[in-house]
């Protein structure tokens, strides 16, 4: 899904590169993909082909997108997140109860605008419960087409990108609004979200088994 979205972004950026108004152009992006899953090598080989110009439909190679695969030590991970303008989570949960760690990490840094200006995207199937509130503290996408459209909308005119600035401002208002206010958004650490979401379910199951 991410690779398809990046292909779409590359095509959109090329289509806009000759526009006279710089505010309507799309910037070059560097996508850092973290982790070391079993499909990592396969996808990075395809990325290399696309960047070098051997991919289908892009014979001259990507000009607006660069993608790098990284495995970081614990101390380096927050430094990478803090330097990013956007964060994307492709986590999905079949139960709707899982807590995506990367989203919590991104939110933790984004609450401190002096250290990070990151905006969070989260992949959320229709049945999935997500920490991202669409349009409030990030954006939710369901497919590659949506993700590519969101990237284009938010990054248009970067570094002076009004849509990105507006979403970042919305995040800060929601994250710091007092409880009970219309803008309030209940955010917490991973442990706090676990205690609020998973702990009651586990205790209920334990109590049910004990009653048998």
PDB file of N, CA and C in Angstrom, residues 29-34 70 72 76-88 102 105-107 109-121 151 155 158 164 168:
ATOM      1  N   UNK A  29      10.430  14.113  -1.302  1.00  0.00           N
ATOM      2  CA  UNK A  29      10.285  13.532   0.025  1.00  0.00           C
ATOM      3  C   UNK A  29      11.285  12.397   0.219  1.00  0.00           C
ATOM      4  N   UNK A  30      11.720  12.245   1.455  1.00  0.00           N
ATOM      5  CA  UNK A  30      12.554  11.117   1.870  1.00  0.00           C
ATOM      6  C   UNK A  30      11.734  10.300   2.851  1.00  0.00           C
ATOM      7  N   UNK A  31      11.403   9.080   2.471  1.00  0.00           N
ATOM      8  CA  UNK A  31      10.599   8.188   3.292  1.00  0.00           C
ATOM      9  C   UNK A  31      11.508   7.194   4.009  1.00  0.00           C
ATOM     10  N   UNK A  32      11.529   7.253   5.327  1.00  0.00           N
ATOM     11  CA  UNK A  32      12.313   6.311   6.125  1.00  0.00           C
ATOM     12  C   UNK A  32      11.374   5.228   6.644  1.00  0.00           C
ATOM     13  N   UNK A  33      11.603   4.002   6.232  1.00  0.00           N
ATOM     14  CA  UNK A  33      10.771   2.866   6.638  1.00  0.00           C
ATOM     15  C   UNK A  33      11.509   2.094   7.722  1.00  0.00           C
ATOM     16  N   UNK A  34      10.929   2.024   8.911  1.00  0.00           N
ATOM     17  CA  UNK A  34      11.596   1.356  10.029  1.00  0.00           C
ATOM     18  C   UNK A  34      11.084  -0.075  10.176  1.00  0.00           C
ATOM     19  N   UNK A  70      15.396   1.411   7.495  1.00  0.00           N
ATOM     20  CA  UNK A  70      16.269   1.606   8.664  1.00  0.00           C
ATOM     21  C   UNK A  70      15.852   0.689   9.799  1.00  0.00           C
ATOM     22  N   UNK A  72      16.704   0.935  13.797  1.00  0.00           N
ATOM     23  CA  UNK A  72      17.330   1.887  14.707  1.00  0.00           C
ATOM     24  C   UNK A  72      17.405   1.351  16.131  1.00  0.00           C
ATOM     25  N   UNK A  76      18.027   6.074  19.112  1.00  0.00           N
ATOM     26  CA  UNK A  76      17.991   6.804  17.839  1.00  0.00           C
ATOM     27  C   UNK A  76      16.578   6.967  17.289  1.00  0.00           C
ATOM     28  N   UNK A  77      15.678   6.085  17.691  1.00  0.00           N
ATOM     29  CA  UNK A  77      14.326   6.096  17.138  1.00  0.00           C
ATOM     30  C   UNK A  77      13.602   7.423  17.382  1.00  0.00           C
ATOM     31  N   UNK A  78      13.579   7.943  18.623  1.00  0.00           N
ATOM     32  CA  UNK A  78      12.900   9.229  18.831  1.00  0.00           C
ATOM     33  C   UNK A  78      13.560  10.380  18.090  1.00  0.00           C
ATOM     34  N   UNK A  79      14.857  10.289  17.830  1.00  0.00           N
ATOM     35  CA  UNK A  79      15.536  11.337  17.077  1.00  0.00           C
ATOM     36  C   UNK A  79      15.034  11.361  15.636  1.00  0.00           C
ATOM     37  N   UNK A  80      14.829  10.169  15.062  1.00  0.00           N
ATOM     38  CA  UNK A  80      14.282  10.101  13.711  1.00  0.00           C
ATOM     39  C   UNK A  80      12.865  10.659  13.665  1.00  0.00           C
ATOM     40  N   UNK A  81      12.029  10.247  14.616  1.00  0.00           N
ATOM     41  CA  UNK A  81      10.652  10.749  14.644  1.00  0.00           C
ATOM     42  C   UNK A  81      10.625  12.261  14.808  1.00  0.00           C
ATOM     43  N   UNK A  82      11.527  12.779  15.658  1.00  0.00           N
ATOM     44  CA  UNK A  82      11.549  14.211  15.913  1.00  0.00           C
ATOM     45  C   UNK A  82      11.960  15.043  14.716  1.00  0.00           C
ATOM     46  N   UNK A  83      12.649  14.422  13.754  1.00  0.00           N
ATOM     47  CA  UNK A  83      13.104  15.155  12.569  1.00  0.00           C
ATOM     48  C   UNK A  83      12.124  15.051  11.408  1.00  0.00           C
ATOM     49  N   UNK A  84      11.053  14.273  11.587  1.00  0.00           N
ATOM     50  CA  UNK A  84      10.106  14.029  10.494  1.00  0.00           C
ATOM     51  C   UNK A  84       8.996  15.074  10.464  1.00  0.00           C
ATOM     52  N   UNK A  85       8.498  15.353   9.274  1.00  0.00           N
ATOM     53  CA  UNK A  85       7.343  16.232   9.118  1.00  0.00           C
ATOM     54  C   UNK A  85       6.040  15.447   9.147  1.00  0.00           C
ATOM     55  N   UNK A  86       6.100  14.181   8.743  1.00  0.00           N
ATOM     56  CA  UNK A  86       4.926  13.313   8.722  1.00  0.00           C
ATOM     57  C   UNK A  86       5.298  11.937   9.235  1.00  0.00           C
ATOM     58  N   UNK A  87       4.370  11.296   9.902  1.00  0.00           N
ATOM     59  CA  UNK A  87       4.562   9.922  10.334  1.00  0.00           C
ATOM     60  C   UNK A  87       3.416   9.068   9.825  1.00  0.00           C
ATOM     61  N   UNK A  88       3.715   7.888   9.306  1.00  0.00           N
ATOM     62  CA  UNK A  88       2.694   7.001   8.747  1.00  0.00           C
ATOM     63  C   UNK A  88       2.737   5.665   9.463  1.00  0.00           C
ATOM     64  N   UNK A 102       3.647   2.630  17.190  1.00  0.00           N
ATOM     65  CA  UNK A 102       4.228   3.735  16.436  1.00  0.00           C
ATOM     66  C   UNK A 102       3.367   4.986  16.531  1.00  0.00           C
ATOM     67  N   UNK A 105       4.027   6.567  19.838  1.00  0.00           N
ATOM     68  CA  UNK A 105       5.340   7.225  19.799  1.00  0.00           C
ATOM     69  C   UNK A 105       5.260   8.570  19.075  1.00  0.00           C
ATOM     70  N   UNK A 106       4.568   8.594  17.937  1.00  0.00           N
ATOM     71  CA  UNK A 106       4.444   9.835  17.168  1.00  0.00           C
ATOM     72  C   UNK A 106       3.677  10.891  17.944  1.00  0.00           C
ATOM     73  N   UNK A 107       2.599  10.478  18.594  1.00  0.00           N
ATOM     74  CA  UNK A 107       1.828  11.430  19.381  1.00  0.00           C
ATOM     75  C   UNK A 107       2.661  11.998  20.521  1.00  0.00           C
ATOM     76  N   UNK A 109       5.822  12.612  20.713  1.00  0.00           N
ATOM     77  CA  UNK A 109       6.735  13.653  20.248  1.00  0.00           C
ATOM     78  C   UNK A 109       5.981  14.859  19.710  1.00  0.00           C
ATOM     79  N   UNK A 110       4.873  14.626  19.014  1.00  0.00           N
ATOM     80  CA  UNK A 110       4.147  15.724  18.387  1.00  0.00           C
ATOM     81  C   UNK A 110       3.503  16.645  19.414  1.00  0.00           C
ATOM     82  N   UNK A 111       3.334  16.192  20.647  1.00  0.00           N
ATOM     83  CA  UNK A 111       2.781  17.058  21.693  1.00  0.00           C
ATOM     84  C   UNK A 111       3.740  18.165  22.077  1.00  0.00           C
ATOM     85  N   UNK A 112       5.005  18.061  21.646  1.00  0.00           N
ATOM     86  CA  UNK A 112       6.018  19.057  21.993  1.00  0.00           C
ATOM     87  C   UNK A 112       6.484  19.744  20.718  1.00  0.00           C
ATOM     88  N   UNK A 113       5.792  20.804  20.280  1.00  0.00           N
ATOM     89  CA  UNK A 113       6.081  21.412  18.978  1.00  0.00           C
ATOM     90  C   UNK A 113       7.483  21.982  18.853  1.00  0.00           C
ATOM     91  N   UNK A 114       8.143  22.295  19.968  1.00  0.00           N
ATOM     92  CA  UNK A 114       9.514  22.796  19.884  1.00  0.00           C
ATOM     93  C   UNK A 114      10.495  21.692  19.527  1.00  0.00           C
ATOM     94  N   UNK A 115      10.083  20.445  19.729  1.00  0.00           N
ATOM     95  CA  UNK A 115      10.961  19.315  19.453  1.00  0.00           C
ATOM     96  C   UNK A 115      10.563  18.581  18.180  1.00  0.00           C
ATOM     97  N   UNK A 116       9.296  18.685  17.790  1.00  0.00           N
ATOM     98  CA  UNK A 116       8.810  17.904  16.652  1.00  0.00           C
ATOM     99  C   UNK A 116       7.576  18.561  16.071  1.00  0.00           C
ATOM    100  N   UNK A 117       7.465  18.539  14.747  1.00  0.00           N
ATOM    101  CA  UNK A 117       6.276  19.089  14.082  1.00  0.00           C
ATOM    102  C   UNK A 117       5.565  18.006  13.294  1.00  0.00           C
ATOM    103  N   UNK A 118       5.627  16.784  13.796  1.00  0.00           N
ATOM    104  CA  UNK A 118       5.151  15.638  13.034  1.00  0.00           C
ATOM    105  C   UNK A 118       3.634  15.535  13.045  1.00  0.00           C
ATOM    106  N   UNK A 119       3.067  15.244  11.881  1.00  0.00           N
ATOM    107  CA  UNK A 119       1.656  14.935  11.730  1.00  0.00           C
ATOM    108  C   UNK A 119       1.517  13.443  11.463  1.00  0.00           C
ATOM    109  N   UNK A 120       0.520  12.809  12.088  1.00  0.00           N
ATOM    110  CA  UNK A 120       0.393  11.363  12.035  1.00  0.00           C
ATOM    111  C   UNK A 120      -0.702  10.906  11.086  1.00  0.00           C
ATOM    112  N   UNK A 121      -0.374   9.896  10.284  1.00  0.00           N
ATOM    113  CA  UNK A 121      -1.344   9.189   9.453  1.00  0.00           C
ATOM    114  C   UNK A 121      -1.496   7.798  10.054  1.00  0.00           C
ATOM    115  N   UNK A 151      -1.123  12.947   1.174  1.00  0.00           N
ATOM    116  CA  UNK A 151       0.250  13.450   1.067  1.00  0.00           C
ATOM    117  C   UNK A 151       0.304  14.668   0.149  1.00  0.00           C
ATOM    118  N   UNK A 155       1.300  18.367   1.657  1.00  0.00           N
ATOM    119  CA  UNK A 155       2.646  18.813   1.313  1.00  0.00           C
ATOM    120  C   UNK A 155       2.680  19.856   0.196  1.00  0.00           C
ATOM    121  N   UNK A 158       5.006  23.027   0.244  1.00  0.00           N
ATOM    122  CA  UNK A 158       5.991  22.871   1.332  1.00  0.00           C
ATOM    123  C   UNK A 158       7.297  23.603   0.990  1.00  0.00           C
ATOM    124  N   UNK A 164      -0.942  21.431   6.001  1.00  0.00           N
ATOM    125  CA  UNK A 164      -0.125  20.773   7.022  1.00  0.00           C
ATOM    126  C   UNK A 164      -0.096  21.600   8.296  1.00  0.00           C
ATOM    127  N   UNK A 168      -1.511  20.473  12.037  1.00  0.00           N
ATOM    128  CA  UNK A 168      -0.618  20.506  13.202  1.00  0.00           C
ATOM    129  C   UNK A 168      -1.199  21.392  14.301  1.00  0.00           C
TER     130      UNK A 168
END
